Each structure stands twice: as C-alpha cells, then as structure tokens.
Amino acid sequence: MTKKSLRKYSKKIVDGVEQAPSRAMLRAVGFKEGDFKLPQIGIASTWSNITPCNMHLNELAIEASNGVESSGAKAVIFNTITVSDGITMGTSGMRYSLVSREIIADSIEAVTAAQGFDGLVTIGGCDKNMPACAMAMARLNRPSVFVYGGTIKPGPKKRDIVSVFEAVGAISSGKISQQELLEVERTAIPGPGACGGMYTANTMASAIEAMGLSLGNSSAQEAVSSNKLIDCHKAGEAVMNLIEKDIRPRDIMTKKAFENAITVVIALGGSTNAVLHIIAMAKEAYIDIGLEDFTRIGKRVPVLADVKPSGKFLMSDLIEIGGIQPLMKRLLGAGLLHGDCITVTGMTLEENLRNVEDYPSNQEIIMNFNSPIKEDSHLNVLYGNLAPEGAVAKISGKEGLFFKGNARCFDSEELALAAILNDKIHAGDVIIIRYEGPKGGPGMREMLSPTGAIIGKGLGSEVALITDGRFSGGSHGFVVGHVTPEAAVGGPLAMVEDGDQISIDAKTKRIDLLVEQTTIDKRKEKWIRPKSDITRGALAKYRATVTSASQGAVTEASSW
C-alpha cells in the first residue's frame, strides 16, 4: 500500500494543476516538495495560557507532530479555544464553560474537514475540551487518537483547587484566618496540569482511555513528565497505523466501548459531568446511551478508588502505583469490561491489558472487590415529581443515603452563595438553585462555589443542594444536579417555594417535592418565566439549540 493511497482527503486539497494555489500557500508554512505526497495529520491542540490545565500543551503538540513525521506523514498543528472552569467559577463567565464544549468540537470539525486532513491527533487538558475532542473525532470519523495533557502535581499538604474553594467557606465561618487563606491560595496550584483529584478532567481522561480512544495510561500521567512526552510521540505514530488499517473512531466508539467507559468512571468514583459528556459523545457516534445505562451498569459496578473529592488520594498517587490500567485489568477479570473492543492501538482492550501488572500489594488507593468504597455506583439517577425526566446525584454513601428537609429557594447561584457565606443556611435546609440549566443559565453553570462553601462551613452532611445546573467534579456532599425538565422551561423545580418539604432517597432512586399535586398545578398556572437580557451571541445561539441535561446538553440544529 503506497503512501499516496492513504491520502483519502488531503489529495483533494493538494493534487493537480488546479490546486497550485493551495500548494503555494502550504509552501509558505513549511511544506517541502515531498510533503505533498504524504498523508496529512492534523494536530488539534487546546493550548492557551488561560489556565494551568492547558499552558503546556504546545510542547505536547510538537512532540505529537514529531511522532507523526517519524512515521512518514506530514503534521500540521492548529489550535482551538478553551475556557477555564476554575477561574470563571461562581461568575457569569462560567456560563460559557459547557458552551465551549460545542464550540471546540465545531472548530476541530471545521479545520479538519476544510483542510482535508487524513488523520487527527487531539490534545485536551481540561474538563470541556476533552469530550469536545472526542465528539469531533466521532463526527469526522477519520483515523484519530486522543492525548490527555496530564494531571497537575499536588501542592503542599496535597492541596489542589478544591482546597481553595473550601477555604473560602472556612474563612467566612472563622475557621481559618485571612493569612491562612492566602497561604492556601498561593500554594494550591504549583504548575501545569489538570486539577489533581478525580474531578471532571481526570474522570473524562479515564473514560476516553477506557473507550479505547487513547493509548494505555494516557489518562494517568503527570502533565510535566517524560512519560507524557512519550505518550504524545507514540500517539503521533499510532495515527499512521490506524490509517493503514482503516480503523476509525466510530469503529472504536461502540455501545460496548461506552459501557466500558461508564464502568471505569464508576469504579473510580468519577464526576457527575461524565454523565453529560458520555451521552454527548455517544450521540456524535450514533450510539444510544442514556441515563438508564448508568443505572443499569451502576447496579453491578462498585466504587473502588479512594480518591478526592470524597476520598483521600489524588491522581498523582494513583499514577505512582500504576495508573488505571491495573484497575481495568481487574475489572476485565471480574467480567465487568468488554475485552473484545478495538482500540487506537489496533488491538483489543484485552490484548492491551494482557501484560499489565497488578497494583503493589501494600497500596491503599484501589480497594478489592470484597471491600469496596461502595458496593454499587455513586452516580445515582433519580426520578420523582421534582425530576420526572431524571436528575443525577453523586452520593458516595459517606454523606448518607437519605435526606429530608425544608426548601430554601434561590433563582441564581450568586444569591445562594451569598446566603451560605452570610450564615443564612442551617442544618436541615435543602438549597434549591434554579434557572441555571442549559437554557436557563444559559450554559448550565457548575456549583463548586456553593458546594465548596458548604463543606468549608462544616455543613456537608447537614444540608442538601438541588439544582438544574451541574457540579464540578470537585463537588461533594449531598448534592443533586441535572434536574430535568429545568426550571426555565417550566419544570417542577420552578414551582418549589420556601418551606416546602423535599425528600432525596438514594436507595429508592427518588427525589420528590412533598406537596399536593393540585398545589403544584396552581403554582404552575401563575408561573412566569424570568426575563433574560441575553438575546444574541454564543449564549443565545446555545439556548436556542441546546437539548436537556438528560440528553447530554448537546446542540441540535432544527430541520430545514
């Protein structure tokens, strides 16, 4: 098979007399005469100096490019945007976070399809750009490999970004001084890499690896490490193998592969955001994955990893004992993974794991099946008259399995946070934060500022929080998000009033407003949707096209 026959897309851009203008422009960016006869591989980098998660990705893109060119292809690096959740958290800027997932996927699609790349390496470093990369890979369906930018090294006393959010709550209740807060702020983020616990970044990197879209242990390497550079180089080489074997993302992203991803997320105690993103990625791959799949798989998969936010250890600790590959081998041995799924190595998952060694016998991070952190999933899909189309709770069991209390209603995150910090929230309260859903926000903000403040004030086991928004992977406590239908479309959450009793039951998977239906109906008759000053731009477009959280909060064009 000649290299020319591998140029399914790029030959349309550079071959023939009529494409001389294209070749002229490419010569100016570094193409040599022989490069026009080679397959072209796009390297989609989410590098920016906006956030520590992405600040080092340019080096990784260059190393991936070197891997591509050592395998006999031509690499072309291009960039896309990213938005920092950690920096925008608690502000109106956070509305753009989930929106950025769609923008990133769209931009990778646009560049790759327009430029005629024959293959693709995508490099993501934080929460939204990783699922966005996978969504674009599925949409384009050209031979592709995903590379995770890697996790951050921990700060002193194993601090991370969540330590800072919780310190904000602690200072408001007098538990720490201003000087102590400043010390935490100055030391929590020591350099490049994604947030260090099993928050959304590490969760999604693990899910994407389990799905087969990245090389072994790509999800479990520190951002600043020789292993991460090797991973990038090998990813560049792997694309040519995929092109030669004609293995494409949708060959890898099967129903079984998504089930593997869900299984690994549960075993790791991963973020609720994985529910949104896995459903969104599945839609791009034409695979039917929904809330019911998380419930079905969650009944038989235990939580095995004692990792933050609810546990003790960071991703860097897991890396030291072997990463997620030994965990996947254990899950495979227990019959909880599909070993016959093809991966970006060109081999099956079972073949990839064959020579993986088990964890050291004295490690304390990954529990055995006979003594799990939780016997079934921590990701509880709840239904009831408050969430007839579903809601997602992250309940490890440490905060209990049942909560009943009186509603305290807030029509924005800011109002709720102010009440928490000003000691207006008390034990037994059920905090309602509404009009923060995909359409209501718009943008479905994360609630790390309120949940961090609750934990910092010592109320983690004494109050509950319910929202049609979502949660950072760093949130923990008795929290329920993704409530659908959301308040902005007249969902039941909009009908709750202060003092109403609400029950949350993780055992029966119920979330209910304990008010007569006739009363709820009367309230709905009087309900008026709050006005919004967002009438144009990215947020307005998003609001007009976004689906519900239970459908992955993806944007869908209307038919024409």
Coordinates of C-alpha atoms in Angstrom, one line a residue:
M1 CA 0.0 0.0 0.0
T2 CA 1.6 3.3 -1.1
K3 CA 1.5 6.5 1.0
K4 CA -0.4 8.1 -1.8
S5 CA -3.3 5.6 -1.4
L6 CA -3.5 6.7 2.3
R7 CA -4.3 10.3 1.3
K8 CA -8.1 10.0 1.0
Y9 CA -8.8 13.6 1.9
S10 CA -5.6 15.6 1.5
K11 CA -5.1 14.7 -2.1
K12 CA -8.3 16.7 -2.9
I13 CA -6.5 19.8 -1.4
V14 CA -3.0 19.5 -2.9
D15 CA -3.1 17.3 -6.1
G16 CA -3.4 18.6 -9.6
V17 CA -2.7 21.7 -11.6
E18 CA -5.9 23.4 -10.2
Q19 CA -4.6 23.1 -6.7
A20 CA -1.4 25.0 -7.3
P21 CA -2.6 28.0 -5.2
S22 CA -3.2 25.6 -2.3
R23 CA 0.4 24.2 -2.6
A24 CA 1.8 27.7 -2.8
M25 CA 0.2 28.7 0.5
L26 CA 1.3 25.5 2.1
R27 CA 4.9 26.0 1.0
A28 CA 4.9 29.3 2.9
V29 CA 4.0 27.4 6.1
G30 CA 6.9 24.9 5.7
F31 CA 5.8 22.2 3.3
K32 CA 8.6 20.7 1.2
E33 CA 8.2 19.2 -2.3
G34 CA 7.9 15.6 -0.9
D35 CA 5.3 16.6 1.8
F36 CA 2.5 16.9 -0.8
K37 CA 2.7 13.2 -1.4
L38 CA 2.4 12.3 2.3
P39 CA -0.8 11.8 4.3
Q40 CA -1.6 15.0 6.3
I41 CA -2.3 14.6 10.0
G42 CA -3.9 17.5 11.9
I43 CA -2.7 18.1 15.5
A44 CA -5.6 19.8 17.3
S45 CA -4.1 21.5 20.3
T46 CA -6.2 23.2 23.0
W47 CA -3.1 25.1 24.2
S48 CA -3.6 28.5 25.8
N49 CA -2.1 30.5 28.6
I50 CA -5.6 30.9 30.1
T51 CA -5.3 28.0 32.6
P52 CA -2.7 25.7 34.1
C53 CA -4.5 22.8 32.6
N54 CA -3.6 23.8 29.1
M55 CA -0.5 26.0 29.4
H56 CA 2.0 23.2 28.5
L57 CA 0.1 21.7 25.6
N58 CA 2.1 23.4 22.9
E59 CA 5.1 21.3 23.8
L60 CA 2.9 18.2 23.7
A61 CA 1.6 19.1 20.3
I62 CA 5.1 19.5 19.0
E63 CA 6.0 16.0 20.3
A64 CA 2.9 14.5 18.7
S65 CA 3.9 16.2 15.5
N66 CA 7.4 14.6 15.7
G67 CA 5.7 11.2 16.2
V68 CA 3.6 11.8 13.1
E69 CA 6.5 12.8 10.9
S70 CA 8.7 9.9 12.1
S71 CA 6.1 7.6 10.8
G72 CA 6.1 9.0 7.3
A73 CA 3.3 11.6 7.3
K74 CA 3.1 15.4 7.4
A75 CA 1.8 17.0 10.6
V76 CA 0.0 20.3 10.8
I77 CA -0.6 21.8 14.2
F78 CA -3.7 24.0 14.8
N79 CA -5.3 25.5 17.9
T80 CA -8.8 25.9 19.3
I81 CA -10.2 27.7 22.3
T82 CA -10.6 26.7 25.9
V83 CA -12.4 28.2 28.9
S84 CA -11.2 27.8 32.5
D85 CA -13.9 26.4 34.8
G86 CA -11.7 27.1 37.9
I87 CA -11.2 30.8 37.0
T88 CA -14.7 31.6 36.0
M89 CA -16.4 29.5 38.7
G90 CA -19.1 31.5 40.6
T91 CA -19.2 34.2 38.0
S92 CA -21.4 34.9 34.9
G93 CA -18.3 33.8 32.8
M94 CA -19.0 30.2 33.9
R95 CA -22.0 30.2 31.6
Y96 CA -19.6 29.8 28.7
S97 CA -17.9 26.7 30.1
L98 CA -20.3 24.0 28.8
V99 CA -21.0 26.1 25.7
S100 CA -17.2 25.9 24.9
R101 CA -17.5 22.1 24.5
E102 CA -19.7 22.7 21.4
I103 CA -17.5 25.5 20.1
I104 CA -14.4 23.3 20.4
A105 CA -16.0 20.3 18.7
D106 CA -17.3 22.6 15.9
S107 CA -13.9 24.3 15.4
I108 CA -12.0 21.0 15.2
E109 CA -14.5 19.7 12.7
A110 CA -14.3 22.9 10.7
V111 CA -10.5 22.9 10.4
T112 CA -10.0 19.2 9.8
A113 CA -12.8 18.9 7.2
A114 CA -11.8 22.2 5.5
Q115 CA -8.1 21.4 5.3
G116 CA -8.5 17.8 4.2
F117 CA -6.5 16.1 7.0
D118 CA -6.3 12.3 6.6
G119 CA -6.0 11.7 10.3
L120 CA -6.1 13.6 13.6
V121 CA -4.4 13.8 16.9
T122 CA -6.4 15.8 19.5
I123 CA -4.8 17.0 22.7
G124 CA -7.0 18.1 25.6
G125 CA -6.1 19.3 29.1
C126 CA -9.3 20.1 31.0
D127 CA -13.0 19.5 31.5
K128 CA -14.8 20.5 28.3
N129 CA -12.1 20.3 25.7
M130 CA -11.6 16.6 26.3
P131 CA -15.2 15.4 25.5
A132 CA -15.2 18.1 22.7
C133 CA -12.1 16.4 21.1
A134 CA -13.9 13.0 21.3
M135 CA -17.1 14.5 19.9
A136 CA -15.2 16.0 16.9
M137 CA -13.3 12.7 16.3
A138 CA -16.6 10.8 16.2
R139 CA -18.2 13.4 14.0
L140 CA -15.4 13.5 11.5
N141 CA -14.7 9.7 11.7
R142 CA -11.2 9.9 10.3
P143 CA -8.4 7.9 11.9
S144 CA -7.7 9.6 15.2
V145 CA -6.0 9.4 18.6
F146 CA -6.7 11.4 21.7
V147 CA -4.0 12.6 24.1
Y148 CA -4.6 13.8 27.6
G149 CA -2.5 16.7 28.7
G150 CA -2.0 15.2 32.1
T151 CA -2.7 15.9 35.8
I152 CA -1.1 18.5 37.9
K153 CA 1.5 17.8 40.6
P154 CA -0.1 18.4 44.1
G155 CA 0.7 21.4 46.1
P156 CA 2.0 21.3 49.7
K157 CA -0.2 19.1 52.0
K158 CA -1.8 17.6 48.9
R159 CA -3.7 20.8 48.2
D160 CA -5.5 21.5 44.9
I161 CA -8.0 24.0 43.5
V162 CA -10.9 22.5 45.6
S163 CA -8.8 23.3 48.7
V164 CA -9.1 26.9 47.8
F165 CA -12.9 26.8 47.3
E166 CA -13.3 25.1 50.6
A167 CA -11.0 27.6 52.3
V168 CA -13.4 30.4 51.2
G169 CA -16.2 28.7 53.2
A170 CA -13.8 28.2 56.1
I171 CA -12.8 31.8 56.4
S172 CA -16.4 33.0 56.3
S173 CA -17.1 30.9 59.4
G174 CA -13.9 31.9 61.2
K175 CA -12.2 28.5 60.9
I176 CA -9.1 30.0 59.3
S177 CA -7.5 33.4 59.1
Q178 CA -7.0 35.7 56.1
Q179 CA -3.3 34.8 56.2
E180 CA -4.1 31.1 56.1
L181 CA -6.4 31.6 53.1
L182 CA -3.7 33.5 51.3
E183 CA -1.2 30.6 52.0
V184 CA -3.6 28.1 50.5
E185 CA -4.2 30.3 47.5
R186 CA -0.5 30.7 46.9
T187 CA 0.4 27.1 47.1
A188 CA -2.5 25.0 45.8
I189 CA -1.6 25.3 42.1
P190 CA 2.1 24.7 41.7
G191 CA 2.3 24.5 37.8
P192 CA 0.9 22.9 34.6
G193 CA -1.7 20.2 34.5
A194 CA -5.4 19.5 35.2
C195 CA -6.9 19.6 38.7
G196 CA -5.5 16.8 40.7
G197 CA -8.4 14.8 42.1
M198 CA -10.9 12.5 40.4
Y199 CA -12.6 15.6 39.2
T200 CA -14.0 16.1 35.7
A201 CA -10.7 16.3 33.8
N202 CA -9.2 13.1 35.2
T203 CA -12.6 11.4 35.0
M204 CA -13.0 12.2 31.3
A205 CA -9.4 11.3 30.5
S206 CA -10.0 7.9 32.1
A207 CA -13.3 7.4 30.4
I208 CA -11.8 8.2 27.0
E209 CA -9.0 5.8 27.6
A210 CA -11.4 3.1 28.7
M211 CA -13.3 3.7 25.5
G212 CA -10.2 2.9 23.5
L213 CA -9.6 6.4 22.0
S214 CA -6.2 7.0 23.7
L215 CA -3.1 4.9 24.4
G216 CA -2.6 2.9 27.6
N217 CA -2.3 5.1 30.7
S218 CA -2.5 8.3 28.8
S219 CA -5.1 9.3 31.4
A220 CA -2.7 8.5 34.3
Q221 CA 0.5 10.6 33.6
E222 CA 1.6 13.9 35.1
A223 CA 1.5 16.9 32.8
V224 CA 5.2 17.6 33.4
S225 CA 6.8 14.2 32.9
S226 CA 8.8 12.2 30.4
N227 CA 6.0 9.6 30.2
K228 CA 3.6 12.3 28.9
L229 CA 6.1 13.3 26.1
I230 CA 6.5 9.6 25.1
D231 CA 2.7 9.3 25.1
C232 CA 2.4 12.2 22.6
H233 CA 5.1 10.8 20.3
K234 CA 3.5 7.4 20.3
A235 CA 0.1 8.9 19.6
G236 CA 1.5 10.6 16.5
E237 CA 2.9 7.2 15.3
A238 CA -0.3 5.4 16.1
V239 CA -2.4 7.5 13.7
M240 CA -0.5 6.2 10.7
N241 CA -1.2 2.6 11.9
L242 CA -4.9 3.5 12.1
I243 CA -4.8 5.0 8.6
E244 CA -3.1 1.9 7.2
K245 CA -5.6 -0.4 8.9
D246 CA -8.5 1.9 8.2
I247 CA -9.6 2.0 11.8
R248 CA -11.8 5.0 12.5
P249 CA -13.3 6.5 15.7
R250 CA -16.8 5.1 15.2
D251 CA -15.2 1.6 14.8
I252 CA -13.9 2.1 18.3
M253 CA -16.8 4.0 19.9
T254 CA -19.3 1.1 20.0
K255 CA -22.0 0.5 22.6
K256 CA -19.7 -1.9 24.4
A257 CA -16.9 0.8 24.4
F258 CA -19.3 3.3 26.0
E259 CA -20.3 0.7 28.6
N260 CA -16.6 0.2 29.4
A261 CA -16.2 4.0 29.9
I262 CA -19.2 4.1 32.3
T263 CA -17.8 1.2 34.2
V264 CA -14.4 2.8 34.7
V265 CA -15.9 6.1 35.7
I266 CA -18.0 4.4 38.4
A267 CA -15.1 2.3 39.7
L268 CA -13.0 5.5 40.0
G269 CA -15.8 7.5 41.8
G270 CA -15.8 10.0 38.9
S271 CA -17.5 13.2 38.2
T272 CA -21.3 13.7 37.5
N273 CA -20.2 15.6 34.4
A274 CA -19.3 12.2 32.9
V275 CA -23.0 11.6 32.5
L276 CA -23.4 14.7 30.4
H277 CA -20.3 14.1 28.3
I278 CA -20.6 10.4 27.7
I279 CA -24.2 10.9 26.5
A280 CA -23.0 13.8 24.2
M281 CA -20.1 11.7 22.8
A282 CA -22.4 8.8 22.1
K283 CA -24.8 11.0 20.2
E284 CA -21.9 12.0 17.9
A285 CA -21.1 8.4 17.3
Y286 CA -24.7 7.4 16.6
I287 CA -24.8 5.2 19.8
D288 CA -27.8 5.1 22.0
I289 CA -26.6 5.8 25.6
G290 CA -28.9 7.4 28.2
L291 CA -29.5 7.8 31.9
E292 CA -30.8 4.2 32.1
D293 CA -27.4 2.8 31.1
F294 CA -25.8 4.5 34.1
T295 CA -28.4 2.9 36.3
R296 CA -28.1 -0.5 34.7
I297 CA -24.3 -0.6 34.8
G298 CA -24.2 1.0 38.2
K299 CA -26.1 -1.8 39.9
R300 CA -23.2 -4.2 39.3
V301 CA -20.1 -2.0 39.4
P302 CA -18.6 -1.0 42.8
V303 CA -16.7 2.2 43.6
L304 CA -13.1 1.0 44.2
A305 CA -11.0 4.1 44.3
D306 CA -10.4 6.1 47.5
V307 CA -9.8 9.4 45.6
K308 CA -10.7 13.0 46.1
P309 CA -13.1 14.8 46.3
S310 CA -14.8 12.4 48.8
G311 CA -11.7 10.2 49.3
K312 CA -8.1 10.8 50.4
F313 CA -5.9 10.4 47.3
L314 CA -5.0 12.4 44.2
M315 CA -4.4 11.2 40.6
S316 CA -0.7 11.6 41.2
D317 CA -0.9 9.0 43.9
L318 CA -2.7 6.6 41.6
I319 CA 0.0 7.2 39.0
E320 CA 2.6 6.1 41.4
I321 CA 1.0 2.7 41.8
G322 CA 0.4 2.1 38.1
G323 CA -2.4 4.3 36.9
I324 CA -5.8 3.0 35.7
Q325 CA -4.5 0.1 33.6
P326 CA -4.3 -2.4 36.5
L327 CA -7.8 -1.3 37.6
M328 CA -9.1 -2.0 34.1
K329 CA -7.4 -5.4 34.1
R330 CA -9.1 -6.2 37.5
L331 CA -12.5 -5.1 36.0
L332 CA -11.9 -7.2 32.9
G333 CA -11.1 -10.3 35.1
A334 CA -14.3 -9.7 37.0
G335 CA -16.3 -9.7 33.8
L336 CA -17.2 -6.0 34.1
L337 CA -15.4 -4.9 30.9
H338 CA -15.8 -5.9 27.3
G339 CA -12.4 -7.1 26.3
D340 CA -13.2 -7.5 22.6
C341 CA -13.4 -3.8 21.9
I342 CA -11.0 -2.5 19.3
T343 CA -8.8 0.4 20.4
V344 CA -6.4 3.0 18.9
T345 CA -3.5 0.6 19.2
G346 CA -5.2 -1.5 16.5
M347 CA -5.6 -4.3 19.1
T348 CA -8.4 -5.1 21.5
L349 CA -8.7 -3.9 25.1
E350 CA -8.0 -7.4 26.3
E351 CA -4.8 -7.6 24.2
N352 CA -3.7 -4.2 25.5
L353 CA -4.1 -5.3 29.1
R354 CA -2.6 -8.8 28.8
N355 CA 0.9 -7.8 30.2
V356 CA -0.2 -5.2 32.6
E357 CA 1.0 -5.9 36.2
D358 CA -1.3 -5.6 39.2
Y359 CA -1.0 -2.9 41.8
P360 CA 1.5 -3.3 44.7
S361 CA 0.1 -5.4 47.5
N362 CA 0.5 -2.7 50.1
Q363 CA -1.3 0.1 48.2
E364 CA -4.3 1.7 49.8
I365 CA -5.9 3.6 46.9
I366 CA -7.8 0.9 44.9
M367 CA -9.9 -1.4 47.1
N368 CA -10.6 -5.0 46.4
F369 CA -14.0 -6.2 45.2
N370 CA -14.8 -7.8 48.6
S371 CA -14.2 -4.5 50.4
P372 CA -15.3 -1.6 48.1
I373 CA -15.8 2.0 48.9
K374 CA -19.4 1.5 47.8
E375 CA -21.0 -1.7 46.6
D376 CA -22.7 0.0 43.7
S377 CA -22.4 3.2 41.8
H378 CA -22.1 6.6 43.5
L379 CA -23.8 8.2 40.4
N380 CA -27.4 7.9 41.2
V381 CA -30.0 8.7 38.6
L382 CA -33.1 9.9 40.5
Y383 CA -36.7 10.3 39.4
G384 CA -39.8 11.7 41.0
N385 CA -42.2 14.6 40.8
L386 CA -39.3 17.0 41.2
A387 CA -37.4 15.4 38.3
P388 CA -39.8 13.4 36.1
E389 CA -37.1 13.2 33.3
G390 CA -34.3 12.5 35.7
A391 CA -31.6 14.1 37.9
V392 CA -28.1 13.0 38.7
A393 CA -26.8 12.7 42.3
K394 CA -23.2 12.0 43.4
I395 CA -23.7 10.1 46.6
S396 CA -20.7 8.1 47.9
G397 CA -22.6 6.9 51.0
K398 CA -20.4 8.9 53.4
E399 CA -23.0 11.7 53.5
G400 CA -25.8 9.2 54.0
L401 CA -28.4 7.7 51.6
F402 CA -31.5 9.7 52.6
F403 CA -32.2 13.4 53.2
K404 CA -35.4 15.2 54.0
G405 CA -35.6 18.9 54.7
N406 CA -37.2 22.3 54.0
A407 CA -36.6 24.1 50.8
R408 CA -34.6 27.3 50.6
C409 CA -35.1 28.7 47.0
F410 CA -32.6 30.8 45.1
D411 CA -33.1 31.9 41.5
S412 CA -29.3 32.1 40.8
E413 CA -26.0 30.7 42.1
E414 CA -24.9 34.1 43.3
L415 CA -27.9 34.5 45.6
A416 CA -27.4 31.0 47.1
L417 CA -23.7 31.6 47.7
A418 CA -24.3 34.9 49.4
A419 CA -26.8 33.2 51.8
I420 CA -24.3 30.4 52.6
L421 CA -21.4 32.8 53.3
N422 CA -23.7 35.0 55.4
D423 CA -24.8 32.2 57.7
K424 CA -28.4 32.2 56.3
I425 CA -28.3 28.4 55.7
H426 CA -28.8 26.0 58.5
A427 CA -28.8 22.2 59.2
G428 CA -31.9 20.6 57.6
D429 CA -32.1 23.0 54.7
V430 CA -32.5 21.8 51.1
I431 CA -30.9 24.6 49.0
I432 CA -32.6 25.0 45.6
I433 CA -30.5 26.7 42.9
R434 CA -32.7 27.1 39.8
Y435 CA -32.7 28.8 36.4
E436 CA -29.1 27.6 35.9
G437 CA -29.9 24.8 33.4
P438 CA -28.7 24.5 29.8
K439 CA -31.4 27.0 28.7
G440 CA -32.0 28.9 31.9
G441 CA -28.4 29.9 32.6
P442 CA -28.0 29.7 29.7
G443 CA -25.0 27.4 29.9
M444 CA -25.6 25.1 33.0
R445 CA -23.0 26.5 35.4
E446 CA -21.2 24.3 37.9
M447 CA -21.9 24.8 41.6
L448 CA -18.4 24.4 43.1
S449 CA -18.5 27.8 44.8
P450 CA -21.7 26.9 46.8
T451 CA -20.7 23.3 47.5
G452 CA -17.2 24.3 48.4
A453 CA -18.6 27.0 50.8
I454 CA -20.9 24.4 52.4
I455 CA -18.1 22.0 53.0
G456 CA -15.8 24.8 54.3
K457 CA -18.5 25.8 56.8
G458 CA -18.9 22.2 58.1
L459 CA -22.4 21.7 56.7
G460 CA -21.5 19.0 54.2
S461 CA -23.6 16.3 55.9
E462 CA -26.3 18.6 57.3
V463 CA -27.7 20.3 54.2
A464 CA -28.6 19.1 50.7
L465 CA -28.4 21.1 47.4
I466 CA -30.5 20.6 44.3
T467 CA -30.0 22.4 41.0
D468 CA -30.9 22.2 37.3
G469 CA -27.2 23.3 36.9
R470 CA -24.4 20.9 37.3
F471 CA -21.4 20.2 39.6
S472 CA -17.7 20.4 39.3
G473 CA -16.0 17.0 39.7
G474 CA -14.6 18.6 42.9
S475 CA -18.1 18.9 44.5
H476 CA -19.1 16.5 47.2
G477 CA -21.8 16.3 49.8
F478 CA -25.5 15.5 49.4
V479 CA -25.9 17.2 46.0
V480 CA -28.3 16.6 43.1
G481 CA -27.9 18.2 39.7
H482 CA -29.1 18.0 36.1
V483 CA -32.7 18.2 37.2
T484 CA -34.9 17.9 34.2
P485 CA -37.1 19.4 33.0
E486 CA -35.2 22.5 34.1
A487 CA -36.9 25.5 35.7
A488 CA -36.6 27.7 32.7
V489 CA -38.9 25.6 30.7
G490 CA -41.5 25.3 33.5
G491 CA -40.1 22.2 35.2
P492 CA -41.2 21.4 38.7
L493 CA -38.1 23.0 40.2
A494 CA -39.6 26.3 39.3
M495 CA -42.7 25.6 41.4
V496 CA -40.9 25.0 44.7
E497 CA -41.4 27.5 47.5
D498 CA -39.5 28.3 50.6
G499 CA -40.5 25.8 53.4
D500 CA -41.7 23.0 51.1
Q501 CA -40.5 19.6 52.2
I502 CA -38.3 17.7 49.9
S503 CA -37.0 14.1 50.2
I504 CA -34.0 12.6 48.4
D505 CA -33.7 8.8 48.6
A506 CA -30.6 7.2 47.1
K507 CA -31.9 3.7 47.8
T508 CA -35.2 4.0 46.0
K509 CA -33.7 6.5 43.5
R510 CA -36.4 9.1 44.2
I511 CA -36.4 12.9 44.5
D512 CA -39.8 14.3 45.5
L513 CA -41.5 17.6 46.4
L514 CA -43.8 16.6 49.2
V515 CA -46.6 19.0 48.2
E516 CA -50.0 18.0 46.8
Q517 CA -50.1 17.9 43.0
T518 CA -53.1 20.3 42.9
T519 CA -51.0 22.9 44.7
I520 CA -48.1 22.4 42.3
D521 CA -50.6 22.8 39.4
K522 CA -52.0 26.0 40.8
R523 CA -48.4 27.4 41.1
K524 CA -47.7 26.5 37.5
E525 CA -50.7 28.4 36.3
K526 CA -49.3 31.5 37.8
W527 CA -45.7 30.9 36.8
I528 CA -43.9 33.4 34.5
R529 CA -40.5 32.6 33.0
P530 CA -37.9 35.2 34.2
K531 CA -36.8 37.6 31.6
S532 CA -33.3 37.3 30.2
D533 CA -31.1 40.1 28.8
I534 CA -29.2 37.5 26.7
T535 CA -30.6 37.9 23.2
R536 CA -27.7 37.5 20.8
G537 CA -24.2 35.9 20.6
A538 CA -23.0 32.5 21.6
L539 CA -25.2 32.1 24.7
A540 CA -28.3 33.0 22.8
K541 CA -27.5 30.5 20.0
Y542 CA -26.8 27.9 22.6
R543 CA -30.1 28.5 24.4
A544 CA -32.0 28.2 21.1
T545 CA -30.5 24.8 20.1
V546 CA -29.4 23.0 23.3
T547 CA -31.2 19.8 24.5
S548 CA -31.9 18.9 28.1
A549 CA -29.2 17.7 30.5
S550 CA -30.7 14.2 30.3
Q551 CA -29.9 14.3 26.6
G552 CA -26.3 15.4 27.1
A553 CA -27.0 19.2 26.7
V554 CA -25.9 18.9 23.1
T555 CA -26.8 21.5 20.4
E556 CA -29.0 20.2 17.6
A557 CA -30.0 22.2 14.5
S558 CA -33.6 22.3 13.6
S559 CA -34.6 20.5 10.4
W560 CA -35.0 22.6 7.2

